[in-house]
Amino acid sequence: MSEPKRVDLAIVGGGMAGASLALMLAHYCPRLSVALLERQALPDAGASVQLPSFDTRATAVAAGSLQIFDELGLWPQLRGYAAPIEHIHVSDRGRALGAALTADEQERASFAGMLGAVIENAALGPVLHGALARTNVQMLAPAQVDAVQMSESGAQLAWRSDSDSGEHSLSTRLLVVADGVDSPLCRQLGIETERIDYRQRALVTTIGLERDHRNRAYERFTDDGPMALLPLPKRDGLHRMALVWTCAAGVAEELAALSEARFLQRLQRAFGWRAGRMVRAGALQSYPLSLSLAREQWRRNLVLVGNCAHFLHPVAGQGFNLTLRDCYGLAQALAGVDLASNSTRQLDLLQEYGRGRRLDQQLTIGFSDRIPPLFASANPLARGLRQAGLLGLMLAPPLRSGFVGQAAGFGL
Ligand SMILES: Cc1cc2nc3c(=O)[nH]c(=O)nc-3n(C[C@H](O)[C@H](O)[C@H](O)COP(=O)(O)OP(=O)(O)OC[C@H]3O[C@@H](n4cnc5c(N)ncnc54)[C@H](O)[C@@H]3O)c2cc1C
């Protein structure tokens, strides 16, 4: 395929956000010409995708997101890599109080009897990029976008590739920036970001267990910080779960330096025995945590999606799910639209898209931002509040249903 010079819509970044949006545009807006520019090389179909999104993490994909993947025809391919979540057990370490949320009690918040499913990012990458290779989205990779110039009629991108020494350009009517957290392109466009540094890190690894997880996910709030243990498909005879352990940077460093046996001891002490004996721990990866929100998510001829628009605390497993709903909202807003015909109409559409996404974003960001610090605090007031919250979750149907709905990623 020859290199495009002009498209209706260009996406910068082929991570989880950019690749998902491109698939939705191919599905819901087949008349739009779309290009996706990714600075790293993409492999042949089926091979692992070496992009930051598709590393050794696992993603809790909420029921609402599974429904979207199903609409895109991807669920049959994803199913083989997915461990269902049928129960979520929320508890406060050291206190007897705990709350269990199940798929059966909330039909609205489930997909095929699940509250969600956990899929390793390394499996998600080849499925998303394999599906993209079968669409008419024009993939430019490696293609590093260095400069963007916005105009009345769209945007002009200057990009370069490792595979040749030349400078390339592409003009587009609508530009979608999906280049990740701390986006240099957003800075270049003068889009400011509000940032709260949680001064914590997420330690991520795969844990081997003696017994089956029975499709349960655990959210446990310890005095060090919140911890999530998520079911994974069994591999080589080993029962596996994905761990996200949030702790202060110093504690994370100390934990990362431990031997496997000592790490497992610490983890078992912090988590308890509800999931059984932990027998193996994989390599630890550590991620700095912040809440990072772009002050603007759209302008004339421009939209931001994914981590460059909002980067959330990962323990509630909401970041990608929220992004997927944003992308779905954008693809629905653009369905049937001729971007060439009228730029005033395009501005109205983006305004409608922004308005339509506001409440879900506010609730999801609030849920991810406020719950972990509340549970992490040893302050008696916070402790009282979270125990009242857990008690409410155990007893009050509307609260349970709101929590399950939010956890299952149906948004609003
Ligand atoms: C520890 C952890 C656990 C998480 N767990 C969950 C979970 O369970 N559930 C959930 O919903 N969410 C989860 N998330 C959130 C999820 O990982 C993010 O939503 C997701 O990574 C969003 O990716 P992105 O595509 O926006 O950004 P990125 O993955 O950073 O992708 C950006 C892409 O843009 C490319 N790029 C950058 N600059 C340029 C340029 N100038 N030109 C061309 N290409 C460029 C990069 O190479 C990269 O491929 C978790 C996050 C963390 C940190």
Coordinates of C-alpha atoms and ligand atoms in Angstrom, one line a residue:
M1 CA 0.0 0.0 0.0
S2 CA 1.5 3.4 -0.9
E3 CA 2.0 5.9 1.9
P4 CA -1.2 8.1 2.4
K5 CA -0.8 11.9 2.1
R6 CA -4.3 12.9 3.2
V7 CA -6.8 11.1 5.4
D8 CA -10.1 11.9 7.1
L9 CA -8.8 10.8 10.5
A10 CA -5.3 10.1 11.8
I11 CA -4.6 8.4 15.2
V12 CA -1.1 8.9 16.8
G13 CA -0.3 5.9 19.0
G14 CA -1.0 2.2 18.4
G15 CA -1.3 1.2 22.1
M16 CA -4.5 -0.1 23.7
A17 CA -6.3 3.2 23.2
G18 CA -5.2 3.9 19.6
A19 CA -5.6 0.3 18.4
S20 CA -9.1 0.0 20.0
L21 CA -10.3 3.2 18.5
A22 CA -9.0 2.3 15.0
L23 CA -10.9 -1.0 15.2
M24 CA -14.1 0.8 16.2
L25 CA -13.8 3.3 13.4
A26 CA -13.2 0.5 10.9
H27 CA -16.4 -1.2 12.2
Y28 CA -18.8 1.7 12.7
C29 CA -17.4 4.3 10.3
P30 CA -16.3 2.3 7.3
R31 CA -16.5 5.3 4.9
L32 CA -13.8 7.3 6.8
S33 CA -10.2 6.9 5.6
V34 CA -8.2 6.3 8.8
A35 CA -4.4 6.1 9.3
L36 CA -2.7 5.0 12.5
L37 CA 0.8 6.1 13.2
E38 CA 2.9 4.2 15.7
R39 CA 6.5 5.0 16.5
Q40 CA 7.5 1.4 17.1
A41 CA 7.7 -1.3 14.5
L42 CA 4.7 -3.7 14.4
P43 CA 5.4 -7.4 13.9
D44 CA 3.8 -9.8 11.5
A45 CA 0.3 -11.1 12.4
G46 CA 0.2 -13.4 15.4
A47 CA 3.6 -12.4 16.8
S48 CA 3.9 -10.5 20.1
V49 CA 3.5 -6.7 19.9
Q50 CA 6.4 -4.9 21.6
L51 CA 4.6 -1.7 22.6
P52 CA 4.3 -0.3 26.1
S53 CA 0.6 -1.2 26.4
F54 CA 1.2 -4.9 25.6
D55 CA 3.8 -5.7 28.3
T56 CA 3.6 -8.3 31.1
R57 CA 0.6 -6.7 32.8
A58 CA -2.9 -8.3 32.8
T59 CA -6.0 -6.1 32.3
A60 CA -9.3 -6.6 34.1
V61 CA -11.6 -6.0 31.2
A62 CA -15.1 -5.2 32.5
A63 CA -18.3 -6.7 31.3
G64 CA -19.3 -3.5 29.4
S65 CA -15.9 -3.7 27.6
L66 CA -16.4 -7.3 26.7
Q67 CA -19.7 -6.4 25.2
I68 CA -18.0 -3.8 23.0
F69 CA -15.3 -6.4 22.0
D70 CA -18.1 -8.8 21.2
E71 CA -19.8 -6.2 18.9
L72 CA -16.5 -5.8 17.1
G73 CA -16.4 -9.6 16.6
L74 CA -13.3 -10.0 18.8
W75 CA -14.7 -12.0 21.7
P76 CA -14.4 -15.4 20.0
Q77 CA -10.6 -14.8 19.7
L78 CA -10.2 -13.2 23.1
R79 CA -12.2 -15.9 24.9
G80 CA -9.3 -18.4 24.8
Y81 CA -7.1 -16.0 26.7
A82 CA -9.6 -14.7 29.2
A83 CA -10.2 -15.8 32.8
P84 CA -13.8 -14.9 33.8
I85 CA -14.5 -12.8 36.9
E86 CA -17.6 -14.1 38.5
H87 CA -17.1 -12.7 42.0
I88 CA -15.3 -9.7 43.3
H89 CA -14.4 -9.9 47.0
V90 CA -13.7 -6.5 48.6
S91 CA -12.1 -6.5 52.0
D92 CA -10.2 -4.4 54.6
R93 CA -7.2 -6.4 55.8
G94 CA -7.3 -7.2 59.5
R95 CA -11.0 -6.5 59.9
A96 CA -13.6 -9.2 59.5
L97 CA -15.8 -7.0 57.3
G98 CA -15.8 -7.9 53.7
A99 CA -18.2 -7.6 50.8
A100 CA -18.7 -10.0 47.9
L101 CA -20.1 -8.9 44.6
T102 CA -21.3 -11.5 42.2
A103 CA -22.4 -11.6 38.5
D104 CA -25.6 -13.5 39.3
E105 CA -27.1 -10.6 41.4
Q106 CA -26.7 -8.1 38.7
E107 CA -27.8 -9.1 35.3
R108 CA -27.4 -5.6 33.9
A109 CA -23.8 -5.5 34.9
S110 CA -22.7 -8.9 33.4
F111 CA -21.6 -10.3 30.1
A112 CA -22.2 -14.0 29.5
G113 CA -22.5 -14.5 33.3
M114 CA -19.3 -12.6 34.1
L115 CA -18.6 -9.3 35.8
G116 CA -15.6 -9.1 33.5
A117 CA -12.5 -11.1 32.4
V118 CA -8.8 -10.8 32.9
I119 CA -6.7 -10.9 29.8
E120 CA -2.9 -10.7 29.7
N121 CA -1.8 -7.6 27.7
A122 CA 0.7 -9.7 25.8
A123 CA -2.3 -11.7 24.4
L124 CA -4.5 -8.6 23.8
G125 CA -1.8 -7.0 21.6
P126 CA -1.7 -9.6 18.8
V127 CA -5.6 -9.9 18.8
L128 CA -6.1 -6.1 18.4
H129 CA -3.3 -5.6 15.9
G130 CA -4.1 -8.9 14.1
A131 CA -7.7 -7.7 13.7
L132 CA -6.5 -4.2 12.6
A133 CA -4.4 -5.8 9.8
R134 CA -7.7 -7.1 8.3
T135 CA -9.3 -3.7 8.1
N136 CA -8.7 -0.8 5.7
V137 CA -7.0 1.3 8.4
Q138 CA -3.6 2.4 7.0
M139 CA -0.9 1.4 9.4
L140 CA 2.2 3.5 9.5
A141 CA 4.9 1.9 11.7
P142 CA 7.5 2.7 12.6
A143 CA 6.3 6.3 12.3
Q144 CA 7.3 8.8 15.0
V145 CA 5.2 12.0 14.8
D146 CA 7.5 14.9 15.7
A147 CA 5.4 17.9 14.9
V148 CA 1.7 18.8 14.6
Q149 CA 0.3 22.0 13.0
M150 CA -3.4 22.6 13.5
S151 CA -5.4 24.6 10.9
E152 CA -9.0 25.6 10.2
S153 CA -9.3 22.5 7.9
G154 CA -7.5 19.9 10.1
A155 CA -4.0 19.1 11.1
Q156 CA -0.6 18.6 9.4
L157 CA 1.7 15.9 10.9
A158 CA 5.4 15.6 10.3
W159 CA 6.7 12.1 10.9
R160 CA 9.8 10.1 10.4
S161 CA 10.6 6.4 10.3
D162 CA 13.6 4.4 11.4
S163 CA 13.3 2.4 8.2
D164 CA 14.3 5.4 6.0
S165 CA 16.0 8.7 6.7
G166 CA 13.3 10.9 5.0
E167 CA 10.8 13.3 6.6
H168 CA 7.2 12.5 5.8
S169 CA 4.0 14.4 6.1
L170 CA 0.3 13.6 6.4
S171 CA -2.7 15.9 6.5
T172 CA -5.9 14.9 8.3
R173 CA -9.3 16.5 8.9
L174 CA -9.5 15.1 12.5
L175 CA -6.5 14.2 14.6
V176 CA -6.8 11.8 17.5
V177 CA -3.8 11.9 19.9
A178 CA -3.4 8.5 21.8
D179 CA 0.3 8.7 22.5
G180 CA 0.2 7.8 26.3
V181 CA 0.8 9.6 29.6
D182 CA 3.1 12.7 29.6
S183 CA 2.3 13.3 26.0
P184 CA 4.8 15.5 24.2
L185 CA 2.3 16.2 21.4
C186 CA -0.2 17.6 24.0
R187 CA 2.5 19.8 25.3
Q188 CA 3.3 21.0 21.8
L189 CA -0.4 21.8 21.3
G190 CA -0.5 23.8 24.6
I191 CA -2.8 21.3 26.4
E192 CA -2.1 21.4 30.1
T193 CA -2.4 18.5 32.4
E194 CA -3.5 18.4 36.0
R195 CA -1.4 15.9 37.9
I196 CA -1.5 14.4 41.4
D197 CA 1.5 12.3 42.2
Y198 CA 0.3 9.5 44.5
R199 CA 3.9 8.9 45.6
Q200 CA 3.2 5.2 45.2
R201 CA 4.2 2.5 42.8
A202 CA 2.2 -0.5 41.5
L203 CA 4.1 -3.7 41.7
V204 CA 2.8 -6.1 39.1
T205 CA 3.6 -9.8 38.8
T206 CA 2.0 -13.2 38.2
I207 CA 1.4 -15.4 41.2
G208 CA 1.2 -19.2 41.1
L209 CA -1.2 -20.8 43.6
E210 CA -1.8 -24.2 45.1
R211 CA -5.5 -24.2 44.3
D212 CA -7.9 -22.9 41.7
H213 CA -9.1 -19.3 42.0
R214 CA -12.7 -20.3 41.1
N215 CA -13.0 -17.1 39.0
R216 CA -12.8 -14.8 42.0
A217 CA -11.1 -11.4 42.0
Y218 CA -9.9 -9.8 45.2
E219 CA -9.6 -6.2 46.1
R220 CA -7.9 -6.0 49.5
F221 CA -7.1 -2.7 51.3
T222 CA -4.0 -3.0 53.5
D223 CA -2.4 -0.3 55.6
D224 CA 0.4 -0.2 52.9
G225 CA -2.1 0.4 50.1
P226 CA -4.6 -1.4 48.0
M227 CA -3.9 -4.7 46.4
A228 CA -5.7 -6.5 43.6
L229 CA -5.4 -10.3 42.9
L230 CA -7.1 -11.2 39.6
P231 CA -7.8 -14.6 38.1
L232 CA -5.7 -15.8 35.1
P233 CA -6.1 -18.9 32.9
K234 CA -4.2 -21.9 34.1
R235 CA -0.8 -22.4 32.4
D236 CA 1.5 -25.5 32.4
G237 CA -0.6 -27.0 35.1
L238 CA -0.2 -24.0 37.4
H239 CA -3.1 -22.0 38.9
R240 CA -2.3 -18.4 38.3
M241 CA -3.4 -14.9 39.4
A242 CA -2.2 -11.5 38.5
L243 CA -1.1 -9.2 41.3
V244 CA -1.2 -5.4 41.4
W245 CA 0.2 -4.3 44.8
T246 CA 0.2 -0.6 45.4
C247 CA 2.7 0.7 48.0
A248 CA 4.9 3.6 48.8
A249 CA 7.9 3.9 46.5
G250 CA 10.3 2.9 49.3
V251 CA 8.3 -0.2 50.2
A252 CA 8.1 -1.2 46.5
E253 CA 11.8 -1.0 46.2
E254 CA 12.3 -3.1 49.3
L255 CA 9.8 -5.8 48.0
A256 CA 11.4 -5.9 44.6
A257 CA 14.8 -6.7 46.1
L258 CA 13.4 -9.8 48.0
S259 CA 14.0 -13.3 46.9
E260 CA 11.0 -15.1 45.5
A261 CA 10.5 -17.1 48.7
R262 CA 10.7 -14.0 50.9
F263 CA 8.4 -12.0 48.6
L264 CA 5.8 -14.8 48.7
Q265 CA 6.0 -14.8 52.5
R266 CA 5.4 -11.0 52.7
L267 CA 2.6 -11.2 50.2
Q268 CA 0.9 -14.1 52.0
R269 CA 1.1 -12.1 55.3
A270 CA -0.3 -9.0 53.7
F271 CA -3.1 -10.7 51.7
G272 CA -4.0 -13.6 54.0
W273 CA -5.1 -17.1 53.0
R274 CA -8.5 -16.5 51.2
A275 CA -7.0 -17.5 47.8
G276 CA -5.0 -20.4 49.3
R277 CA -1.2 -20.9 49.4
M278 CA 0.9 -18.8 47.1
V279 CA 3.7 -20.9 45.6
R280 CA 5.4 -19.0 42.8
A281 CA 6.0 -15.3 41.9
G282 CA 7.1 -14.2 38.4
A283 CA 9.4 -11.2 37.6
L284 CA 8.2 -7.9 39.2
Q285 CA 7.5 -4.9 37.2
S286 CA 6.9 -1.5 38.9
Y287 CA 4.9 1.5 37.6
P288 CA 4.8 5.0 39.1
L289 CA 1.2 6.1 40.0
S290 CA -0.4 9.4 39.5
L291 CA -3.7 10.9 38.5
S292 CA -3.1 12.8 35.3
L293 CA -6.0 14.6 33.6
A294 CA -5.8 16.7 30.4
R295 CA -7.5 20.1 30.9
E296 CA -9.0 19.8 27.4
Q297 CA -9.9 16.5 25.7
W298 CA -11.1 18.0 22.4
R299 CA -10.8 21.1 20.3
R300 CA -11.6 21.9 16.7
N301 CA -10.2 19.0 14.6
L302 CA -8.6 17.4 17.6
V303 CA -9.5 14.7 20.2
L304 CA -7.3 13.0 23.0
V305 CA -8.0 9.4 24.0
G306 CA -6.4 7.0 26.5
N307 CA -3.7 7.8 29.0
C308 CA -2.9 11.2 27.5
A309 CA -6.5 12.2 28.3
H310 CA -6.7 10.5 31.7
F311 CA -4.3 8.3 33.6
L312 CA -5.9 6.7 36.7
H313 CA -4.9 4.7 39.7
P314 CA -4.9 1.1 38.4
V315 CA -6.2 -0.8 41.4
A316 CA -9.8 -0.5 40.5
G317 CA -9.0 -1.6 36.9
Q318 CA -10.8 1.3 35.3
G319 CA -8.4 3.1 33.0
F320 CA -8.6 1.0 29.8
N321 CA -12.3 0.3 30.4
L322 CA -13.0 4.1 30.6
T323 CA -10.9 4.6 27.4
L324 CA -12.8 1.9 25.6
R325 CA -16.1 3.7 26.4
D326 CA -14.7 7.0 25.3
C327 CA -13.6 5.4 22.0
Y328 CA -17.0 3.8 21.6
G329 CA -18.7 7.2 22.2
L330 CA -16.4 8.8 19.6
A331 CA -16.9 6.2 17.0
Q332 CA -20.7 6.4 17.5
A333 CA -20.6 10.2 17.2
L334 CA -18.6 9.9 13.9
A335 CA -20.7 7.1 12.4
G336 CA -22.2 8.2 9.1
V337 CA -20.5 11.6 9.2
D338 CA -18.6 13.0 6.2
L339 CA -15.7 14.9 7.8
A340 CA -15.0 16.6 4.5
S341 CA -18.3 18.4 4.2
N342 CA -18.7 20.8 7.1
S343 CA -16.3 21.7 9.9
T344 CA -18.9 23.5 12.0
R345 CA -20.9 20.2 12.2
Q346 CA -17.7 18.5 13.2
L347 CA -17.2 20.9 16.0
D348 CA -20.8 20.3 17.2
L349 CA -20.2 16.6 17.1
L350 CA -17.1 16.8 19.2
Q351 CA -19.0 19.1 21.6
E352 CA -21.7 16.4 21.9
Y353 CA -19.2 13.7 22.3
G354 CA -17.5 15.6 25.2
R355 CA -20.8 16.3 26.9
G356 CA -21.8 12.7 26.5
R357 CA -18.7 11.4 28.1
R358 CA -18.4 13.9 31.0
L359 CA -20.5 12.1 33.7
D360 CA -19.1 8.7 33.1
Q361 CA -15.6 10.1 33.3
Q362 CA -16.3 12.1 36.4
L363 CA -17.7 9.1 38.2
T364 CA -15.0 6.7 37.1
I365 CA -12.2 9.1 37.8
G366 CA -13.7 9.8 41.2
F367 CA -14.1 6.1 42.0
S368 CA -10.5 5.4 41.1
D369 CA -9.1 8.4 42.8
R370 CA -10.9 8.5 46.1
I371 CA -11.4 4.9 47.1
P372 CA -7.7 3.8 47.3
P373 CA -6.5 6.6 49.6
L374 CA -9.6 6.2 51.8
F375 CA -8.8 2.5 52.2
A376 CA -5.1 3.1 52.6
S377 CA -5.4 5.5 55.5
A378 CA -4.9 4.4 59.1
N379 CA -6.8 7.5 60.2
P380 CA -9.8 6.4 62.5
L381 CA -12.3 8.6 60.5
A382 CA -11.2 7.0 57.2
R383 CA -11.3 3.6 58.8
G384 CA -14.9 4.2 60.1
L385 CA -16.0 5.5 56.7
R386 CA -14.6 2.5 54.8
Q387 CA -16.1 0.0 57.2
A388 CA -19.5 1.8 56.9
G389 CA -18.9 1.7 53.1
L390 CA -18.2 -2.1 53.2
L391 CA -21.2 -2.6 55.5
G392 CA -23.3 -0.6 53.0
L393 CA -22.0 -2.8 50.2
M394 CA -23.0 -5.9 52.1
L395 CA -26.5 -4.7 53.0
A396 CA -27.8 -2.0 50.7
P397 CA -29.0 -3.1 47.2
P398 CA -28.7 0.3 45.5
L399 CA -25.1 0.8 46.7
R400 CA -24.1 -2.8 45.7
S401 CA -25.7 -2.3 42.4
G402 CA -23.9 1.0 41.8
F403 CA -20.6 -0.5 42.8
V404 CA -21.1 -3.6 40.7
G405 CA -22.2 -1.5 37.8
Q406 CA -19.1 0.7 38.1
A407 CA -16.7 -2.2 38.6
A408 CA -18.3 -4.0 35.6
G409 CA -17.6 -0.9 33.5
F410 CA -21.0 -0.1 32.2
G411 CA -20.5 3.5 33.0
L412 CA -23.4 5.7 32.1
Ligands
LIG1 C1 -0.1 -1.3 36.6 C2 -1.3 -1.0 35.7 C3 -2.3 -1.8 35.7 C4 -3.5 -1.5 34.9 N1 -4.5 -2.4 34.9 C5 -5.7 -2.0 34.3 C6 -6.8 -2.9 34.4 O1 -6.8 -4.0 35.0 N2 -8.0 -2.5 33.7 C7 -8.0 -1.3 33.0 O2 -9.1 -1.0 32.5 N3 -6.9 -0.5 32.9 C8 -5.8 -0.8 33.5 N4 -4.7 0.0 33.4 C9 -4.7 1.1 32.5 C10 -4.3 0.8 31.1 O3 -3.0 0.1 31.1 C11 -4.2 2.0 30.2 O4 -5.5 2.5 30.1 C12 -3.7 1.7 28.8 O5 -2.3 1.3 28.9 C13 -3.8 2.9 27.9 O6 -2.8 2.9 26.9 P1 -2.6 4.1 25.9 O7 -2.8 3.4 24.5 O8 -3.4 5.3 26.2 O9 -1.1 4.5 26.1 P2 0.3 3.7 25.8 O10 0.2 2.3 26.1 O11 1.3 4.5 26.4 O12 0.4 3.8 24.2 C14 0.8 5.0 23.6 C15 1.4 4.5 22.2 O13 1.8 5.7 21.5 C16 3.0 5.5 20.9 N5 3.6 6.9 20.7 C17 4.0 7.7 21.6 N6 4.4 8.9 21.1 C18 4.3 8.7 19.7 C19 4.6 9.6 18.6 N7 5.1 10.8 18.8 N8 4.4 9.1 17.4 C20 3.9 7.9 17.2 N9 3.6 7.0 18.2 C21 3.8 7.4 19.5 C22 3.8 4.6 21.9 O14 4.9 3.9 21.2 C23 2.7 3.7 22.4 O15 2.6 2.5 21.6 C24 -3.5 -0.3 34.2 C25 -2.4 0.6 34.2 C26 -1.3 0.3 35.0 C27 -0.2 1.2 35.0

